[in-house]
Amino acid sequence: MAFADRDRRFRPKLPRRKRWGTAVYAMLVLSILVGIVGLVTLIAQVVVEGAGWLSFGFITNFPSRFPERAGVWAALWGTVWIMGITFLFAVPVGVGAAVYLEEYAPKNRLTRLIELNIANLAGVPSIVYGLLGLAVFISLLGLGRTLLTGGMTMGLLVMPIVIISSREAIRAVPSTYREAAYGLGATRFQVVIGVVLPQAVPGIMTGTILAMSRAIGEAAPMIAIAALTFVTFAPTGPMDRFTVLPIQIYSWVQDPREGFSGLAAAGIIVLLVVLLSMNAIAILIRNKTQTRSEE
Amino acid sequence: MNPIRSLATLVMLAGSLLALAACGGGGDDTGLSGTIEIDGSSTVFPITQAVAEDFYILHPGARVNVSVSGTGGGFKRLITGETDISNASRRIKDAEAESAAANGVEFIEMRVATDGLSVLVNLDNDFVECLTVDELHLMWSPGSTINNWNQVRPSYPDQELRLYGPDTDSGTFDYFTEEINGESQVSRSDYTASADDNVLVQGVGGDKNALGYFGFAYYTENTDKLRAIAIDNGAGCVEPTVETIESGEYAPLSRPLFLYVNRASLDEELVAEFLRFYMGSAATLALEVGYVPAGDEVYLENLQAAGL
């Protein structure tokens, strides 16, 4: 008589369960509010403090000890270059590593060890990558304290993020797709290029956005490779010395003189605009490919 | 749009953006071109930055690159011949000079200004006028348990004492601890520490129980928020002012600032011209960024020593 037993023990307590439901709902709303309020406060504060300093001159000037003459031109181009090199280095290599791990690598202990290491690399403090860049690209390979060194250091820094998210995206492609392609006589390479990667592009783009967003704000590894603090030229080639926006902002934040905290805030606005337009391009591509793959 | 092709398009877009960037730039040339590489102390940086900025206006074809790796970090690069000039907030150490010699790098020391450290209290603090070095040591020595003003001097009121200072990475911290506690980097650690002097200005400015220390330059920017107190080094109370710091009377919390120049770099006309310009404008610019100039004869001697 198990059913009868259970029926007897069952207490509806409907009001109580409903209260619980409401309480949980309230907590969830509160959770999202903390994030949104934090972000809005941050942006509002930066805009209030920095908007007055934004001008055409602020974009096209080099740094200066006079706040009204100071600008981000060198740092802006340094950041554009670094982002470009980071992207060109981290995305092809990262996606390649992810394809290998998901589609080619045998499932054995060595592979698992590699996977574990990649996951751990994502948590290594960024300054360590700066020191790695200093040791490998500058001391060992003699590339100098250049954009190339900076971009590749950033590339190493964000590569774990690219690899992990690309693997997730590749794994999410249904195996029936692969089997169908194999069934038609496609080689493994053809399956990867023609079936798996096209399906995975939206996921890969999401990972790339995360990776580039991380790289654009990093100052520590750039300081470790002695990026410049004062510079009067915009870089013209990958072997040029450089500075980046976070270093310029950091330098202004530290300056106690009147006006420089406003400059720092204006610099943050420029950084956010660069970041958002970069992400907008990526999202545009992701949405295009997503619609296509659902057809 | 083929997804793979769009990914490839993005890669090409990034590449062409770089190519576009490569086409920009290129200033007017006034004959002088080339690159001067400078690294080192964040304390000397404001003067060197000001000089480099004015130099750039005269010679837009020249590149003066200034990084901030700290005095020790700057010397590491000078020693290997990587930089032309090193900013330093202390004299070069024997060990550093020896490695330079081992690398065949000769250098010239140039005094450019003097930095004073100020000890500061809140504007609402009306009882502290002057502190002795011993009293400062009492407050800041490692393991010190002083937490009330009347423990510093019995005549002070029974009022909590809260300490503010730069964090352990700062050259100011090294310098203060060396002078007050007798050994660099040795200090009590239960104080509010920040690498950002701005934070210290805010901290001391908003806390009537506070006592803090940082560079004289930062104090001169914030005299409306803080009050500097006089220091007694055994010869009476001396307030930090431009005059007492330059004369060395404000002891022991004032220190000389240097450039170290790689002698081999002097053969480059650009570096020579930069140093002539530096010594000519350092007096004005050091004052402008809050330091005390070294005196005209010092700047002349620097140039003579370099054969310029």
Coordinates of C-alpha atoms in Angstrom, one line a residue:
Chain A
M1 CA 0.0 0.0 0.0
A2 CA 2.8 2.3 -0.8
F3 CA 0.6 4.8 -2.6
A4 CA -1.7 5.2 0.3
D5 CA 1.3 5.7 2.6
R6 CA 2.7 8.4 0.5
D7 CA -0.7 10.1 0.1
R8 CA -1.1 10.2 3.8
R9 CA 2.3 11.7 4.4
F10 CA 1.8 14.4 1.7
R11 CA 1.1 17.9 3.1
P12 CA 0.2 20.4 0.4
K13 CA 1.5 23.4 2.3
L14 CA 0.8 25.3 -0.8
P15 CA 1.0 28.9 0.6
R16 CA 4.5 28.0 2.1
R17 CA 5.8 26.7 -1.2
K18 CA 4.5 29.7 -3.0
R19 CA 6.2 32.0 -0.5
W20 CA 9.4 30.1 -1.2
G21 CA 8.9 30.6 -4.9
T22 CA 8.4 34.3 -4.5
A23 CA 11.4 34.6 -2.2
V24 CA 13.7 32.8 -4.7
Y25 CA 12.4 35.0 -7.5
A26 CA 13.1 38.1 -5.4
M27 CA 16.7 36.9 -4.7
L28 CA 17.3 36.2 -8.4
V29 CA 16.1 39.7 -9.4
L30 CA 18.3 41.1 -6.7
S31 CA 21.3 39.2 -8.1
I32 CA 20.8 40.6 -11.6
L33 CA 20.3 44.1 -10.1
V34 CA 23.6 44.0 -8.3
G35 CA 25.4 43.4 -11.6
I36 CA 23.4 46.1 -13.5
V37 CA 23.5 48.7 -10.8
G38 CA 27.3 48.2 -10.4
L39 CA 27.8 48.6 -14.2
V40 CA 25.5 51.6 -14.5
T41 CA 27.1 53.3 -11.5
L42 CA 30.6 52.7 -13.0
I43 CA 29.6 54.0 -16.4
A44 CA 27.7 57.0 -15.0
Q45 CA 30.6 58.0 -12.8
V46 CA 33.1 57.7 -15.7
V47 CA 30.9 59.7 -18.1
V48 CA 30.2 62.4 -15.6
E49 CA 33.8 62.9 -14.8
G50 CA 35.3 62.3 -18.2
A51 CA 32.7 63.6 -20.7
G52 CA 33.9 67.2 -20.3
W53 CA 37.4 66.2 -21.3
L54 CA 36.4 64.4 -24.5
S55 CA 37.2 66.5 -27.6
F56 CA 38.8 66.1 -31.0
G57 CA 42.1 67.2 -29.5
F58 CA 41.9 64.5 -26.8
I59 CA 41.8 61.9 -29.5
T60 CA 44.5 63.3 -31.8
N61 CA 47.0 64.7 -29.2
F62 CA 50.0 63.0 -27.6
P63 CA 50.3 62.9 -23.8
S64 CA 51.2 66.1 -22.1
R65 CA 51.8 67.5 -18.7
F66 CA 49.1 70.1 -19.4
P67 CA 45.8 68.3 -19.1
E68 CA 44.1 70.5 -21.7
R69 CA 46.7 69.5 -24.3
A70 CA 46.9 65.8 -23.4
G71 CA 45.4 63.1 -25.6
V72 CA 45.3 59.4 -26.4
W73 CA 46.5 59.2 -30.0
A74 CA 49.6 57.1 -29.4
A75 CA 47.8 54.9 -26.8
L76 CA 44.8 54.5 -29.1
W77 CA 46.9 53.3 -32.0
G78 CA 49.0 51.1 -29.7
T79 CA 45.8 49.4 -28.5
V80 CA 44.5 48.9 -32.0
W81 CA 47.8 47.4 -33.1
I82 CA 48.0 45.2 -30.0
M83 CA 44.4 44.0 -30.5
G84 CA 45.1 43.2 -34.1
I85 CA 48.3 41.2 -33.4
T86 CA 46.7 39.5 -30.5
F87 CA 43.7 38.5 -32.7
L88 CA 45.9 37.3 -35.6
F89 CA 48.0 35.2 -33.2
A90 CA 45.5 33.9 -30.6
V91 CA 42.5 33.0 -32.7
P92 CA 44.1 30.9 -35.5
V93 CA 46.4 29.1 -33.0
G94 CA 43.7 28.8 -30.4
V95 CA 41.0 27.4 -32.8
G96 CA 43.7 25.1 -34.2
A97 CA 44.5 23.7 -30.8
A98 CA 40.8 23.3 -30.1
V99 CA 40.2 21.4 -33.4
Y100 CA 43.1 19.1 -32.6
L101 CA 41.9 18.3 -29.1
E102 CA 38.3 17.7 -30.2
E103 CA 38.6 16.1 -33.6
Y104 CA 42.1 14.5 -33.8
A105 CA 43.6 13.8 -30.4
P106 CA 43.3 10.3 -29.0
K107 CA 41.4 10.2 -25.7
N108 CA 44.2 9.2 -23.5
R109 CA 46.0 10.4 -20.3
L110 CA 48.3 12.7 -22.2
T111 CA 45.4 14.5 -23.8
R112 CA 43.6 14.8 -20.5
L113 CA 46.8 16.2 -19.0
I114 CA 47.0 18.8 -21.7
E115 CA 43.4 19.7 -21.3
L116 CA 43.9 20.1 -17.5
N117 CA 46.9 22.3 -18.1
I118 CA 45.0 24.6 -20.5
A119 CA 42.2 25.0 -18.0
N120 CA 44.7 26.0 -15.4
L121 CA 46.5 28.4 -17.7
A122 CA 43.3 30.5 -17.9
G123 CA 43.7 31.2 -14.2
V124 CA 47.4 32.3 -14.2
P125 CA 47.9 35.9 -13.2
S126 CA 48.5 38.2 -16.1
I127 CA 51.8 39.5 -14.8
V128 CA 53.2 36.0 -15.2
Y129 CA 52.5 36.2 -18.9
G130 CA 54.3 39.6 -19.0
L131 CA 57.3 38.0 -17.4
L132 CA 57.0 35.0 -19.9
G133 CA 56.9 37.5 -22.8
L134 CA 60.0 39.3 -21.3
A135 CA 61.9 36.0 -21.1
V136 CA 60.9 34.4 -24.4
F137 CA 60.1 37.2 -26.9
I138 CA 62.6 39.8 -25.7
S139 CA 65.5 37.9 -24.1
L140 CA 65.4 34.6 -26.0
L141 CA 64.1 35.6 -29.5
G142 CA 65.4 39.2 -29.4
L143 CA 62.1 40.7 -30.7
G144 CA 62.6 43.8 -28.5
R145 CA 60.0 45.7 -26.5
T146 CA 57.8 46.0 -29.6
L147 CA 54.2 45.8 -30.6
L148 CA 54.9 42.3 -31.9
T149 CA 56.1 41.2 -28.5
G150 CA 53.2 42.9 -26.8
G151 CA 50.6 41.4 -29.1
M152 CA 52.0 37.9 -28.8
T153 CA 52.3 38.1 -25.0
M154 CA 48.6 39.1 -25.0
G155 CA 47.9 36.3 -27.4
L156 CA 49.4 33.8 -25.0
L157 CA 47.4 35.4 -22.2
V158 CA 44.0 35.0 -23.9
M159 CA 44.7 31.8 -25.8
P160 CA 43.3 29.5 -23.1
I161 CA 40.0 31.4 -23.3
V162 CA 39.9 30.9 -27.1
I163 CA 40.8 27.2 -26.8
I164 CA 38.3 26.4 -24.1
S165 CA 35.4 28.3 -25.7
S166 CA 36.2 26.9 -29.2
R167 CA 36.2 23.4 -27.8
E168 CA 32.8 23.9 -26.2
A169 CA 31.5 25.2 -29.6
I170 CA 33.0 22.3 -31.5
R171 CA 31.7 19.8 -29.0
A172 CA 28.2 21.2 -29.4
V173 CA 28.1 20.3 -33.1
P174 CA 25.9 17.1 -33.2
S175 CA 27.9 14.0 -34.1
T176 CA 25.2 13.0 -36.6
Y177 CA 26.5 15.9 -38.8
R178 CA 30.0 14.5 -38.8
E179 CA 28.7 10.9 -39.4
A180 CA 26.6 12.1 -42.3
A181 CA 29.6 13.8 -43.9
Y182 CA 31.8 10.8 -43.4
G183 CA 29.0 8.7 -44.9
L184 CA 29.3 10.8 -48.0
G185 CA 33.0 10.0 -48.2
A186 CA 34.5 13.2 -46.7
T187 CA 37.9 13.1 -45.2
R188 CA 38.5 14.2 -41.6
F189 CA 39.9 17.5 -42.8
Q190 CA 36.9 18.0 -45.1
V191 CA 34.5 17.3 -42.2
V192 CA 36.3 19.8 -40.0
I193 CA 36.4 22.6 -42.5
G194 CA 33.1 21.9 -44.2
V195 CA 30.9 20.8 -41.4
V196 CA 32.2 21.3 -37.9
L197 CA 33.9 24.7 -38.0
P198 CA 31.0 26.5 -39.9
Q199 CA 28.6 25.2 -37.2
A200 CA 31.0 26.3 -34.4
V201 CA 31.8 29.8 -35.6
P202 CA 29.1 31.5 -33.5
G203 CA 30.5 29.9 -30.3
I204 CA 34.1 30.6 -31.4
M205 CA 33.2 34.3 -31.9
T206 CA 31.7 34.4 -28.4
G207 CA 35.0 33.1 -27.0
T208 CA 36.9 35.5 -29.1
I209 CA 34.9 38.5 -27.8
L210 CA 35.6 37.4 -24.2
A211 CA 39.3 36.9 -25.0
M212 CA 39.7 40.3 -26.8
S213 CA 37.8 42.1 -24.0
R214 CA 40.2 40.7 -21.5
A215 CA 43.2 41.6 -23.5
I216 CA 42.2 45.2 -24.2
G217 CA 42.0 46.1 -20.5
E218 CA 45.3 44.5 -19.4
A219 CA 48.1 46.7 -18.2
A220 CA 50.2 44.5 -16.0
P221 CA 51.8 42.3 -18.7
M222 CA 52.5 45.4 -20.8
I223 CA 54.3 47.1 -17.9
A224 CA 56.4 44.0 -17.5
I225 CA 57.7 44.3 -21.0
A226 CA 58.3 48.0 -20.4
A227 CA 55.7 49.5 -22.7
L228 CA 56.2 53.3 -22.8
T229 CA 54.5 55.8 -20.5
F230 CA 55.4 58.9 -22.5
V231 CA 55.5 58.6 -26.2
T232 CA 55.2 61.2 -29.0
F233 CA 54.5 59.0 -32.0
A234 CA 51.8 56.6 -33.2
P235 CA 53.2 53.2 -34.1
T236 CA 53.7 52.6 -37.8
G237 CA 54.9 49.0 -37.9
P238 CA 54.9 45.9 -35.7
M239 CA 58.5 46.5 -34.6
D240 CA 57.7 49.9 -33.1
R241 CA 57.8 50.8 -29.4
F242 CA 54.3 51.5 -28.1
T243 CA 52.0 52.3 -25.3
V244 CA 48.4 51.1 -24.7
L245 CA 45.3 52.8 -23.3
P246 CA 45.3 51.0 -19.9
I247 CA 48.9 52.2 -19.3
Q248 CA 48.0 55.8 -20.3
I249 CA 44.9 55.7 -18.1
Y250 CA 46.9 54.2 -15.2
S251 CA 49.5 57.0 -15.6
W252 CA 46.8 59.7 -15.5
V253 CA 45.0 58.1 -12.5
Q254 CA 48.3 58.3 -10.6
D255 CA 48.8 61.9 -11.4
P256 CA 47.5 64.0 -8.4
R257 CA 47.4 67.2 -10.4
E258 CA 44.1 69.0 -11.2
G259 CA 42.4 67.6 -14.3
F260 CA 44.2 64.3 -14.7
S261 CA 41.5 62.2 -13.0
G262 CA 39.1 63.7 -15.6
L263 CA 41.6 62.7 -18.4
A264 CA 41.7 59.2 -17.0
A265 CA 37.9 59.0 -17.1
A266 CA 37.9 60.3 -20.7
G267 CA 40.5 57.6 -21.5
I268 CA 38.2 55.0 -20.0
I269 CA 35.4 56.2 -22.2
V270 CA 37.6 55.8 -25.3
L271 CA 38.6 52.4 -24.2
L272 CA 35.0 51.4 -23.7
V273 CA 34.1 52.7 -27.1
V274 CA 36.9 50.7 -28.8
L275 CA 35.9 47.6 -26.8
L276 CA 32.2 48.0 -27.7
S277 CA 32.8 48.6 -31.4
M278 CA 35.2 45.6 -31.5
N279 CA 32.5 43.5 -29.9
A280 CA 29.8 44.9 -32.2
I281 CA 31.8 43.7 -35.3
A282 CA 32.2 40.2 -33.7
I283 CA 28.5 40.0 -32.7
L284 CA 27.4 41.1 -36.2
I285 CA 29.4 38.3 -37.7
R286 CA 28.1 35.8 -35.1
N287 CA 24.5 36.7 -35.8
K288 CA 25.0 36.5 -39.6
T289 CA 26.5 33.0 -39.3
Q290 CA 23.9 31.9 -36.8
T291 CA 21.0 32.7 -39.1
R292 CA 22.8 31.0 -41.9
S293 CA 23.5 27.8 -39.9
E294 CA 19.8 27.6 -38.8
E295 CA 18.5 27.7 -42.3
Chain B
M1 CA 27.8 34.5 -46.0
N2 CA 29.9 31.4 -45.5
P3 CA 30.9 31.3 -41.8
I4 CA 34.5 30.2 -42.5
R5 CA 34.8 32.9 -45.1
S6 CA 33.5 35.5 -42.6
L7 CA 36.0 34.4 -40.0
A8 CA 38.7 34.7 -42.7
T9 CA 37.3 38.1 -43.6
L10 CA 37.6 39.2 -40.0
V11 CA 41.2 38.0 -39.9
M12 CA 41.9 40.0 -43.1
L13 CA 40.0 43.0 -41.7
A14 CA 42.3 43.0 -38.7
G15 CA 45.3 42.7 -41.0
S16 CA 44.3 45.5 -43.3
L17 CA 43.6 47.8 -40.3
L18 CA 47.2 47.2 -39.2
A19 CA 48.3 48.0 -42.7
L20 CA 46.3 51.2 -42.7
A21 CA 47.8 52.1 -39.3
A22 CA 51.2 51.5 -40.9
C23 CA 50.6 54.2 -43.5
G24 CA 49.7 56.9 -41.0
G25 CA 52.1 59.0 -38.9
G26 CA 55.4 60.5 -39.9
G27 CA 56.0 64.0 -38.6
D28 CA 57.9 67.0 -39.9
D29 CA 61.6 66.7 -39.7
T30 CA 63.8 69.5 -38.4
G31 CA 67.0 67.6 -39.1
L32 CA 67.1 65.7 -35.9
S33 CA 65.7 62.2 -36.0
G34 CA 66.2 58.9 -34.2
T35 CA 65.2 57.5 -30.9
I36 CA 66.2 58.1 -27.3
E37 CA 65.3 55.3 -24.9
I38 CA 64.7 56.3 -21.3
D39 CA 63.5 54.2 -18.4
G40 CA 63.7 54.2 -14.6
S41 CA 62.2 56.0 -11.6
S42 CA 58.6 57.1 -11.4
T43 CA 59.8 60.0 -9.1
V44 CA 62.0 61.5 -11.9
F45 CA 59.5 60.6 -14.6
P46 CA 57.5 63.9 -14.3
I47 CA 60.5 66.0 -15.0
T48 CA 61.8 63.9 -17.9
Q49 CA 58.3 63.7 -19.4
A50 CA 58.0 67.5 -19.3
V51 CA 61.5 67.9 -20.9
A52 CA 60.6 65.3 -23.5
E53 CA 57.3 67.0 -24.3
D54 CA 59.0 70.4 -24.9
F55 CA 61.8 68.7 -26.9
Y56 CA 59.2 67.1 -29.1
I57 CA 57.7 70.4 -30.0
L58 CA 61.1 71.6 -31.2
H59 CA 62.1 68.4 -32.9
P60 CA 59.0 66.5 -34.0
G61 CA 61.1 64.1 -36.1
A62 CA 62.8 62.7 -32.9
R63 CA 61.3 60.0 -30.7
V64 CA 61.9 60.3 -27.0
N65 CA 60.5 57.1 -25.4
V66 CA 60.1 57.2 -21.6
S67 CA 59.1 54.1 -19.6
V68 CA 58.6 53.7 -15.9
S69 CA 60.2 50.5 -14.5
G70 CA 61.4 52.0 -11.2
T71 CA 65.0 53.1 -10.4
G72 CA 66.3 49.5 -10.0
G73 CA 64.4 48.3 -13.2
G74 CA 65.8 51.3 -15.1
F75 CA 69.4 50.5 -14.0
K76 CA 69.0 46.9 -15.1
R77 CA 68.4 48.2 -18.7
L78 CA 71.1 50.8 -18.5
I79 CA 73.6 48.2 -17.4
T80 CA 73.0 46.1 -20.4
G81 CA 73.3 49.1 -22.7
E82 CA 69.6 48.9 -23.7
T83 CA 68.7 52.4 -22.7
D84 CA 70.4 55.7 -23.3
I85 CA 69.3 57.4 -20.1
S86 CA 68.1 56.1 -16.8
N87 CA 66.0 58.1 -14.4
A88 CA 67.0 57.5 -10.8
S89 CA 65.9 58.6 -7.4
R90 CA 69.0 57.3 -5.7
R91 CA 72.7 56.9 -6.5
I92 CA 73.7 53.8 -8.4
K93 CA 74.7 50.9 -6.1
D94 CA 78.2 49.5 -6.2
A95 CA 76.9 46.1 -7.4
E96 CA 75.0 47.8 -10.3
A97 CA 78.1 49.9 -11.2
E98 CA 80.2 46.7 -11.3
S99 CA 77.8 44.9 -13.6
A100 CA 77.8 47.9 -15.9
A101 CA 81.6 47.9 -15.9
A102 CA 81.5 44.1 -16.6
N103 CA 79.3 44.8 -19.6
G104 CA 81.6 47.6 -20.8
V105 CA 78.9 50.3 -20.2
E106 CA 80.2 53.6 -19.0
F107 CA 77.8 56.1 -17.5
I108 CA 77.7 59.7 -16.3
E109 CA 75.7 60.8 -13.3
M110 CA 73.8 64.0 -13.6
R111 CA 72.0 65.6 -10.7
V112 CA 68.7 67.2 -12.0
A113 CA 66.6 68.1 -8.9
T114 CA 65.8 67.4 -5.3
D115 CA 62.7 65.7 -4.0
G116 CA 61.4 66.4 -0.5
L117 CA 59.2 64.0 1.4
S118 CA 56.6 65.7 3.5
V119 CA 54.9 64.4 6.6
L120 CA 51.3 65.4 6.6
V121 CA 48.3 65.8 8.9
N122 CA 44.7 66.7 8.4
L123 CA 43.8 70.4 8.4
D124 CA 41.6 69.9 11.5
N125 CA 44.7 68.8 13.4
D126 CA 45.8 71.9 15.3
F127 CA 48.2 70.4 17.9
V128 CA 51.1 69.0 15.9
E129 CA 53.6 71.6 14.7
C130 CA 56.8 69.7 14.6
L131 CA 58.0 66.1 15.1
T132 CA 61.4 64.8 15.8
V133 CA 63.0 62.0 13.7
D134 CA 62.9 59.9 16.9
E135 CA 59.1 60.4 17.2
L136 CA 58.6 59.5 13.6
H137 CA 60.7 56.3 14.2
L138 CA 58.5 55.5 17.3
M139 CA 55.4 55.7 15.1
W140 CA 56.7 53.8 12.0
S141 CA 59.2 51.3 13.4
P142 CA 58.3 47.6 12.8
G143 CA 56.1 46.2 15.5
S144 CA 55.2 49.6 16.8
T145 CA 52.0 49.6 18.9
I146 CA 51.6 53.4 19.0
N147 CA 47.9 54.1 18.1
N148 CA 47.2 57.3 20.1
W149 CA 48.6 60.7 19.7
N150 CA 49.4 61.0 23.4
Q151 CA 51.7 58.0 23.1
V152 CA 53.8 60.0 20.7
R153 CA 54.1 63.0 23.0
P154 CA 52.3 63.2 26.4
S155 CA 51.2 66.8 25.7
Y156 CA 49.2 65.7 22.6
P157 CA 45.5 64.9 23.2
D158 CA 44.0 61.5 23.8
Q159 CA 43.1 60.9 20.2
E160 CA 43.4 57.9 17.9
L161 CA 46.4 58.0 15.5
R162 CA 45.9 56.5 12.1
L163 CA 48.9 56.1 9.7
Y164 CA 48.9 56.5 5.9
G165 CA 51.8 55.8 3.6
P166 CA 52.9 54.6 0.2
D167 CA 53.0 50.8 -0.4
T168 CA 56.1 48.7 -0.4
D169 CA 56.8 49.0 -4.2
S170 CA 57.2 52.7 -4.0
G171 CA 60.6 54.5 -4.0
T172 CA 59.1 56.9 -1.5
F173 CA 58.6 54.0 0.9
D174 CA 62.2 52.8 0.4
Y175 CA 63.5 56.3 1.0
F176 CA 61.4 57.1 4.1
T177 CA 62.1 53.8 5.8
E178 CA 65.8 54.1 5.1
E179 CA 65.9 57.6 6.7
I180 CA 63.5 57.1 9.6
N181 CA 63.9 53.4 10.5
G182 CA 67.5 53.1 9.5
E183 CA 67.0 50.3 7.0
S184 CA 65.2 50.4 3.6
Q185 CA 61.9 48.5 3.4
V186 CA 61.7 48.1 7.2
S187 CA 58.4 49.5 8.5
R188 CA 55.4 48.7 10.6
S189 CA 52.9 47.2 8.2
D190 CA 49.5 48.0 9.9
Y191 CA 49.0 51.3 8.1
T192 CA 46.8 52.3 5.2
A193 CA 49.1 51.7 2.2
S194 CA 48.5 52.8 -1.4
A195 CA 50.7 53.0 -4.4
D196 CA 48.6 55.9 -5.5
D197 CA 49.5 59.2 -3.9
N198 CA 46.0 60.5 -4.8
V199 CA 44.5 57.9 -2.4
L200 CA 46.8 59.1 0.3
V201 CA 45.9 62.7 -0.2
Q202 CA 42.2 61.7 0.0
G203 CA 42.9 59.5 3.1
V204 CA 44.8 62.0 5.2
G205 CA 42.6 64.9 3.9
G206 CA 39.5 63.1 5.2
D207 CA 40.7 61.8 8.5
K208 CA 41.4 64.2 11.4
N209 CA 43.4 61.5 13.2
A210 CA 45.7 60.8 10.3
L211 CA 49.4 61.2 9.8
G212 CA 50.9 60.2 6.5
Y213 CA 53.9 60.8 4.3
F214 CA 54.6 61.2 0.5
G215 CA 56.4 63.3 -2.0
F216 CA 56.7 67.1 -1.5
A217 CA 55.4 67.4 -5.1
Y218 CA 52.1 65.9 -4.2
Y219 CA 51.8 68.1 -1.1
T220 CA 52.3 71.3 -3.1
E221 CA 49.3 70.3 -5.3
N222 CA 47.1 69.8 -2.2
T223 CA 47.9 72.4 0.3
D224 CA 44.2 73.2 0.6
K225 CA 43.5 69.6 1.9
L226 CA 46.6 68.9 4.1
R227 CA 49.2 70.5 6.3
A228 CA 52.9 69.6 6.2
I229 CA 54.6 69.5 9.6
A230 CA 58.2 70.6 10.4
I231 CA 60.8 68.0 11.1
D232 CA 63.4 68.2 13.9
N233 CA 66.6 66.3 13.0
G234 CA 68.4 67.5 16.2
A235 CA 69.0 71.1 14.9
G236 CA 65.5 72.5 15.5
C237 CA 62.3 72.3 13.5
V238 CA 62.5 72.9 9.8
E239 CA 59.4 73.1 7.6
P240 CA 59.6 71.6 4.1
T241 CA 59.8 74.5 1.6
V242 CA 61.5 74.9 -1.7
E243 CA 64.3 76.8 0.0
T244 CA 64.9 74.4 2.9
I245 CA 64.8 71.4 0.6
E246 CA 67.3 72.8 -1.9
S247 CA 69.7 73.9 0.8
G248 CA 69.5 70.4 2.4
E249 CA 68.4 72.1 5.7
Y250 CA 65.2 70.0 5.6
A251 CA 66.9 66.8 6.6
P252 CA 66.7 63.9 6.5
L253 CA 63.6 63.8 4.2
S254 CA 64.9 65.4 1.1
R255 CA 66.8 63.5 -1.6
P256 CA 68.6 64.2 -4.9
L257 CA 67.2 63.0 -8.2
F258 CA 69.5 61.9 -11.0
L259 CA 69.9 61.0 -14.7
Y260 CA 72.4 58.3 -15.5
V261 CA 73.6 58.7 -19.1
N262 CA 75.2 55.9 -21.1
R263 CA 78.5 57.5 -22.3
A264 CA 78.3 55.7 -25.6
S265 CA 75.0 57.3 -26.4
L266 CA 76.6 60.8 -26.2
D267 CA 78.1 60.2 -29.6
E268 CA 74.6 60.5 -31.0
E269 CA 73.8 64.1 -31.8
L270 CA 70.2 63.6 -30.8
V271 CA 71.1 62.4 -27.3
A272 CA 73.6 65.2 -26.9
E273 CA 71.1 67.8 -28.0
F274 CA 68.4 66.3 -25.7
L275 CA 70.7 66.6 -22.7
R276 CA 71.7 70.2 -23.5
F277 CA 68.0 71.0 -23.7
Y278 CA 67.3 69.0 -20.5
M279 CA 69.9 70.9 -18.5
G280 CA 68.7 74.2 -19.9
S281 CA 65.1 73.7 -19.0
A282 CA 65.3 71.4 -15.9
A283 CA 65.3 74.3 -13.4
T284 CA 61.9 75.6 -14.7
L285 CA 60.3 72.2 -15.3
A286 CA 61.4 70.7 -12.0
L287 CA 59.7 73.5 -10.2
E288 CA 56.7 73.2 -12.4
V289 CA 56.2 69.5 -11.5
G290 CA 56.8 70.1 -7.8
Y291 CA 60.5 69.4 -7.2
V292 CA 63.2 71.7 -6.2
P293 CA 65.7 72.6 -9.0
A294 CA 69.4 71.8 -8.5
G295 CA 70.9 75.2 -9.2
D296 CA 72.4 76.5 -12.4
E297 CA 76.0 75.6 -11.6
V298 CA 75.0 72.0 -11.2
Y299 CA 73.4 71.9 -14.6
L300 CA 76.5 73.4 -16.2
E301 CA 78.8 70.9 -14.4
N302 CA 76.6 68.1 -15.7
L303 CA 77.1 69.3 -19.3
Q304 CA 80.9 69.8 -18.8
A305 CA 81.2 66.3 -17.3
A306 CA 79.6 64.9 -20.5
G307 CA 81.8 67.1 -22.7
L308 CA 78.8 68.9 -24.1

